[in-house]
Structure formats: structure tokens, C-alpha cells
Amino acid sequence: MNLEHAQPDRAARLQSTSQADTRLHGGWLILARVAWVVLVLFLLGTFIFSLPTSFTILYHPCTGEWCTSISSSVFLTAREMQALPQYGLSLNAYAWSTTVINVAEALVWFGMGSILFWRKSDDWMALLVALMLISWGVNSATTNLLYSSSIWRIPENGVQLIVGLTILFTLALFPNGRFVPRWAVWITLINPAYLAVYLLFLRSLRIPGWALFNNPLNAVAWFGCWILLTLAQLYRYFRVSNTLERQQTKWV
């Protein structure tokens, strides 16, 4: 009889502890909410102001090494533009449809992130996930800014940095805000430094060979990081998480 009561009590304590670890109060709560709103305004502002520029860029053929990068997949080369009529598309139709898809995608992710913020804005883990959702939604459109004037590369790189860091820390910390296993903390320390150097210096300067997935070092750093953190999430799910945390992981 005692054992039967012990298991539910233990599960309840674990769940309450998990919730308490990520709950914010007082000044920290206000600071987190203000920071979240500021970052989201930056993301949405960059996205909105990038639309005319990214729309115009779609009419120009992509040239150089960047055309083979995954981040430039929506940009067509001259040969691909000439082939559009074979698929029943004009260049104008392609530009408009691509822009509409980008806007629709951003609205969907923004809606999900906003709902999460509205319901769980006192939980820093929820704020992190909500920011990740919104930044992911605007990511595809803001990438276009890399191909415009140099002044636009600054906000574009800022968006990319937010996307990379939020995904990284969500994989490392979700759902209870703890690094599990402990070695996950080293990935979240080393990878952001490399990501910042890449986004703020190497890619902004258009150094040949440094398109994100075209360079072997970049590929190993990125994919190795995501594979390790995915394995960490699996370990957390099967060996560490309680019932509530497993359900939260399934939702995500």
C-alpha cells in the first residue's frame, strides 16, 4: 500500500519541481517579458521591412557560390528562370507566390509563438520556445537580405543568430530547463561562439568557401551539434523525464 502511494507522490514532486525550475517571478519576470517583446519586435520589423527588398531580388538571377547554398534555395539562376515557362510559371508569378508563402509561413509560426507567450509568459522555458517558433517563421524571408545592400546584412545576421541560439538551447534544455546529460552544456557554450563568428564575420564578408553547408567545417559543426543534442533529447526522454515532461516533449 505504501509503495502504491509512494509512486504518485514521487511523480507529483518531480512535476512540481520541473515547473518551479522554469517559473519566473518579480523583476526577472518583467525583464524576461520585456526582452522577449523587444526581440520579437526586432524579428517582425526585419521581416516586414525586408519584404520589398526580398521580392525585388527574386527578379534577378542568382550568381556565384551562394547560389548553391541551402539558404539561397528560393533564388533562381538564369537557367532556372528560363525554364519557368516549362512549368507554366512566369517570373512574376514565381516571385509573388514565393513571397506569399513566406508571409503565410511567418504568420503561422508567429501565431503559435504568440499563443504560447500569452498562456505561459511567466515560464522562461516557454518564452524560449515561443521565440524559437517566431524566429523560425521569419527565417526564410530574412535570409533574402544577405543578397541586398550591406546595411541589410546586419539585421539579417541578427535574425539568423537568434534562430540558431534558440534552437540550440531548446534542444539542450527542453522541457525542464536543465542540461541533460551534463555534457550538453559544453555544446551550448562552444557552438554559439562559432555561430556568432560565422554569422557576424565570415558570411557577412562573403569569404569564398564559407557558405554555411558548402564548407566541411561548417557542416561538421552544425550537423554534429544537432545530432548530439537530438541524442541528448532521446536520452532525457527515455531515462530522465517524468510523465509530464515526456508529454511535453511529444507535443513539441
Short mmCIF file of C-alpha atoms in Angstrom, two decimals:
data_model
loop_
_atom_site.label_atom_id
_atom_site.label_comp_id
_atom_site.label_asym_id
_atom_site.label_seq_id
_atom_site.Cartn_x
_atom_site.Cartn_y
_atom_site.Cartn_z
CA MET A 1 0.00 0.00 0.00
CA ASN A 2 2.81 2.40 0.89
CA LEU A 3 4.57 1.68 -2.39
CA GLU A 4 1.40 2.44 -4.32
CA HIS A 5 1.18 5.87 -2.70
CA ALA A 6 4.91 6.49 -2.99
CA GLN A 7 4.99 6.40 -6.80
CA PRO A 8 2.29 9.06 -7.38
CA ASP A 9 3.80 11.25 -4.66
CA ARG A 10 7.25 11.00 -6.24
CA ALA A 11 5.85 11.81 -9.70
CA ALA A 12 3.98 14.80 -8.27
CA ARG A 13 7.13 16.13 -6.61
CA LEU A 14 9.12 15.73 -9.81
CA GLN A 15 6.48 17.56 -11.83
CA SER A 16 6.20 20.43 -9.36
CA THR A 17 10.00 20.72 -9.23
CA SER A 18 10.19 20.81 -13.03
CA GLN A 19 7.63 23.61 -13.17
CA ALA A 20 9.28 25.58 -10.36
CA ASP A 21 12.68 25.47 -12.03
CA THR A 22 11.47 27.44 -15.05
CA ARG A 23 8.96 29.76 -13.38
CA LEU A 24 9.85 33.46 -13.15
CA HIS A 25 8.84 35.98 -10.52
CA GLY A 26 9.24 39.66 -9.73
CA GLY A 27 11.91 41.61 -11.54
CA TRP A 28 13.19 38.62 -13.51
CA LEU A 29 9.70 38.06 -14.91
CA ILE A 30 9.39 41.68 -16.04
CA LEU A 31 12.88 41.65 -17.55
CA ALA A 32 12.24 38.39 -19.43
CA ARG A 33 8.95 39.62 -20.86
CA VAL A 34 10.42 42.95 -21.96
CA ALA A 35 13.42 41.23 -23.56
CA TRP A 36 11.11 38.78 -25.35
CA VAL A 37 8.92 41.57 -26.73
CA VAL A 38 11.96 43.57 -27.88
CA LEU A 39 13.43 40.57 -29.71
CA VAL A 40 10.10 39.73 -31.35
CA LEU A 41 9.65 43.34 -32.48
CA PHE A 42 13.13 43.18 -33.99
CA LEU A 43 12.28 39.92 -35.80
CA LEU A 44 8.94 41.16 -37.12
CA GLY A 45 10.35 44.56 -38.06
CA THR A 46 13.18 42.98 -40.01
CA PHE A 47 10.75 40.62 -41.70
CA ILE A 48 8.27 43.32 -42.69
CA PHE A 49 10.85 45.78 -43.98
CA SER A 50 12.63 43.00 -45.87
CA LEU A 51 9.59 42.09 -47.95
CA PRO A 52 10.01 44.74 -50.69
CA THR A 53 13.73 44.03 -50.96
CA SER A 54 13.40 40.25 -50.99
CA PHE A 55 10.57 40.50 -53.51
CA THR A 56 12.71 42.59 -55.87
CA ILE A 57 15.70 40.26 -55.52
CA LEU A 58 13.62 37.34 -56.82
CA TYR A 59 13.56 39.02 -60.24
CA HIS A 60 17.35 38.95 -60.52
CA PRO A 61 19.29 35.77 -61.36
CA CYS A 62 21.47 34.38 -58.61
CA THR A 63 25.17 34.20 -59.45
CA GLY A 64 28.26 32.92 -57.68
CA GLU A 65 28.92 30.39 -54.96
CA TRP A 66 25.94 31.43 -52.86
CA CYS A 67 23.51 30.03 -55.42
CA THR A 68 24.40 26.50 -54.27
CA SER A 69 23.80 27.28 -50.59
CA ILE A 70 20.67 25.95 -48.91
CA SER A 71 19.95 29.45 -47.58
CA SER A 72 19.59 30.74 -51.17
CA SER A 73 17.34 27.95 -52.44
CA VAL A 74 14.49 30.34 -53.33
CA PHE A 75 16.73 32.32 -55.67
CA LEU A 76 16.86 31.16 -59.26
CA THR A 77 19.81 31.10 -61.58
CA ALA A 78 19.45 32.47 -65.11
CA ARG A 79 18.95 28.95 -66.47
CA GLU A 80 16.25 28.19 -63.91
CA MET A 81 14.45 31.42 -64.76
CA GLN A 82 14.43 30.47 -68.43
CA ALA A 83 12.96 27.08 -67.52
CA LEU A 84 9.99 28.51 -65.58
CA PRO A 85 7.62 28.61 -68.61
CA GLN A 86 8.07 24.86 -68.98
CA TYR A 87 6.26 24.52 -65.64
CA GLY A 88 3.56 27.00 -66.55
CA LEU A 89 5.04 29.79 -64.43
CA SER A 90 6.18 33.29 -65.22
CA LEU A 91 8.92 35.00 -63.23
CA ASN A 92 6.33 37.41 -61.85
CA ALA A 93 4.13 34.52 -60.67
CA TYR A 94 7.11 32.83 -59.05
CA ALA A 95 8.12 36.00 -57.18
CA TRP A 96 4.60 36.61 -55.90
CA SER A 97 3.95 33.00 -54.91
CA THR A 98 7.27 32.77 -53.06
CA THR A 99 6.54 35.98 -51.17
CA VAL A 100 3.01 34.89 -50.26
CA ILE A 101 4.29 31.55 -48.97
CA ASN A 102 6.93 33.32 -46.86
CA VAL A 103 4.32 35.63 -45.34
CA ALA A 104 1.88 32.79 -44.67
CA GLU A 105 4.59 30.70 -43.04
CA ALA A 106 5.68 33.59 -40.84
CA LEU A 107 2.09 34.24 -39.73
CA VAL A 108 1.55 30.60 -38.76
CA TRP A 109 4.71 30.42 -36.65
CA PHE A 110 4.04 33.86 -35.17
CA GLY A 111 0.55 32.74 -34.18
CA MET A 112 1.84 29.65 -32.38
CA GLY A 113 4.57 31.59 -30.61
CA SER A 114 2.14 34.31 -29.55
CA ILE A 115 -0.32 31.80 -28.10
CA LEU A 116 2.46 30.18 -26.09
CA PHE A 117 3.59 33.61 -24.84
CA TRP A 118 0.04 34.55 -23.89
CA ARG A 119 -0.50 31.38 -21.87
CA LYS A 120 2.96 30.83 -20.36
CA SER A 121 4.79 34.15 -20.27
CA ASP A 122 5.86 33.53 -16.66
CA ASP A 123 7.86 30.45 -17.70
CA TRP A 124 11.28 31.18 -19.22
CA MET A 125 11.37 27.81 -20.99
CA ALA A 126 8.08 28.65 -22.69
CA LEU A 127 9.44 32.08 -23.64
CA LEU A 128 12.46 30.42 -25.24
CA VAL A 129 10.32 28.01 -27.26
CA ALA A 130 7.95 30.80 -28.31
CA LEU A 131 10.87 32.91 -29.50
CA MET A 132 12.25 29.94 -31.40
CA LEU A 133 8.92 29.42 -33.20
CA ILE A 134 8.63 33.04 -34.27
CA SER A 135 12.26 33.37 -35.34
CA TRP A 136 12.00 30.17 -37.35
CA GLY A 137 8.93 31.53 -39.13
CA VAL A 138 10.62 34.69 -40.36
CA ASN A 139 13.92 32.96 -41.09
CA SER A 140 13.26 32.02 -44.70
CA ALA A 141 12.35 35.58 -45.68
CA THR A 142 15.07 37.41 -43.77
CA THR A 143 17.74 35.23 -45.38
CA ASN A 144 16.99 37.16 -48.57
CA LEU A 145 18.57 40.26 -47.05
CA LEU A 146 22.03 38.78 -47.46
CA TYR A 147 21.70 39.43 -51.19
CA SER A 148 20.81 43.10 -50.82
CA SER A 149 22.90 46.09 -49.77
CA SER A 150 25.43 45.59 -46.98
CA ILE A 151 23.35 47.51 -44.43
CA TRP A 152 20.68 44.79 -44.56
CA ARG A 153 23.16 42.08 -43.64
CA ILE A 154 23.31 43.36 -40.07
CA PRO A 155 19.65 42.70 -39.15
CA GLU A 156 19.63 39.52 -41.25
CA ASN A 157 22.60 38.12 -39.37
CA GLY A 158 20.94 39.11 -36.11
CA VAL A 159 17.85 37.11 -37.05
CA GLN A 160 19.96 34.12 -38.02
CA LEU A 161 21.81 34.33 -34.70
CA ILE A 162 18.52 34.33 -32.77
CA VAL A 163 17.25 31.35 -34.76
CA GLY A 164 20.40 29.33 -34.21
CA LEU A 165 20.69 30.07 -30.50
CA THR A 166 17.04 29.44 -29.66
CA ILE A 167 17.04 26.09 -31.45
CA LEU A 168 20.30 25.17 -29.77
CA PHE A 169 19.17 25.99 -26.24
CA THR A 170 15.72 24.49 -26.76
CA LEU A 171 17.26 21.17 -27.73
CA ALA A 172 19.67 21.33 -24.81
CA LEU A 173 17.22 22.44 -22.10
CA PHE A 174 13.70 21.38 -23.02
CA PRO A 175 11.45 20.65 -21.20
CA ASN A 176 12.65 21.28 -17.62
CA GLY A 177 15.39 23.86 -18.21
CA ARG A 178 18.26 21.57 -17.19
CA PHE A 179 21.23 20.29 -19.17
CA VAL A 180 20.70 16.54 -19.54
CA PRO A 181 23.13 14.86 -19.85
CA ARG A 182 25.68 17.22 -18.35
CA TRP A 183 27.93 17.27 -21.43
CA ALA A 184 25.19 19.12 -23.32
CA VAL A 185 26.32 22.31 -21.60
CA TRP A 186 29.63 22.24 -23.49
CA ILE A 187 27.86 22.14 -26.84
CA THR A 188 25.79 25.18 -25.90
CA LEU A 189 28.96 27.05 -24.96
CA ILE A 190 31.16 26.19 -27.94
CA ASN A 191 28.62 26.23 -30.77
CA PRO A 192 27.20 29.74 -30.14
CA ALA A 193 30.70 31.22 -30.25
CA TYR A 194 31.35 29.59 -33.62
CA LEU A 195 27.89 30.60 -34.86
CA ALA A 196 28.47 34.23 -33.91
CA VAL A 197 31.85 34.33 -35.66
CA TYR A 198 30.36 32.76 -38.77
CA LEU A 199 27.30 35.00 -38.99
CA LEU A 200 28.87 38.29 -37.94
CA PHE A 201 32.20 37.99 -39.75
CA LEU A 202 32.77 35.14 -42.20
CA ARG A 203 29.43 35.20 -44.03
CA SER A 204 28.99 38.97 -43.86
CA LEU A 205 32.34 39.40 -45.59
CA ARG A 206 31.36 36.80 -48.22
CA ILE A 207 34.61 34.89 -47.73
CA PRO A 208 34.78 32.25 -50.52
CA GLY A 209 34.02 28.74 -49.38
CA TRP A 210 32.19 29.79 -46.24
CA ALA A 211 28.61 29.33 -47.37
CA LEU A 212 27.06 27.51 -44.44
CA PHE A 213 26.72 23.97 -45.74
CA ASN A 214 29.26 24.22 -48.56
CA ASN A 215 32.22 24.19 -46.19
CA PRO A 216 33.09 20.85 -44.50
CA LEU A 217 33.96 22.55 -41.20
CA ASN A 218 30.58 24.28 -41.11
CA ALA A 219 28.75 21.08 -41.97
CA VAL A 220 30.50 19.10 -39.23
CA ALA A 221 29.95 21.84 -36.65
CA TRP A 222 26.25 22.23 -37.41
CA PHE A 223 25.12 18.70 -38.09
CA GLY A 224 27.34 17.27 -35.36
CA CYS A 225 25.80 19.66 -32.87
CA TRP A 226 22.22 18.85 -33.82
CA ILE A 227 22.85 15.11 -33.84
CA LEU A 228 24.42 15.20 -30.37
CA LEU A 229 21.62 17.32 -28.94
CA THR A 230 18.98 15.11 -30.55
CA LEU A 231 20.62 12.09 -28.91
CA ALA A 232 20.62 14.03 -25.64
CA GLN A 233 16.89 14.61 -26.01
CA LEU A 234 16.31 10.89 -26.59
CA TYR A 235 18.37 10.05 -23.51
CA ARG A 236 16.44 12.62 -21.49
CA TYR A 237 13.10 11.27 -22.71
CA PHE A 238 13.73 7.59 -22.00
CA ARG A 239 15.98 7.78 -18.94
CA VAL A 240 15.30 11.01 -17.03
CA SER A 241 11.96 12.68 -17.87
CA ASN A 242 8.86 12.11 -15.79
CA THR A 243 5.39 11.58 -17.24
CA LEU A 244 4.59 15.27 -17.63
CA GLU A 245 7.91 16.07 -19.27
CA ARG A 246 7.52 13.20 -21.73
CA GLN A 247 4.11 14.51 -22.71
CA GLN A 248 5.56 17.99 -23.24
CA THR A 249 8.29 16.52 -25.44
CA LYS A 250 5.67 14.71 -27.54
CA TRP A 251 3.80 17.97 -28.10
CA VAL A 252 6.92 19.66 -29.41
#
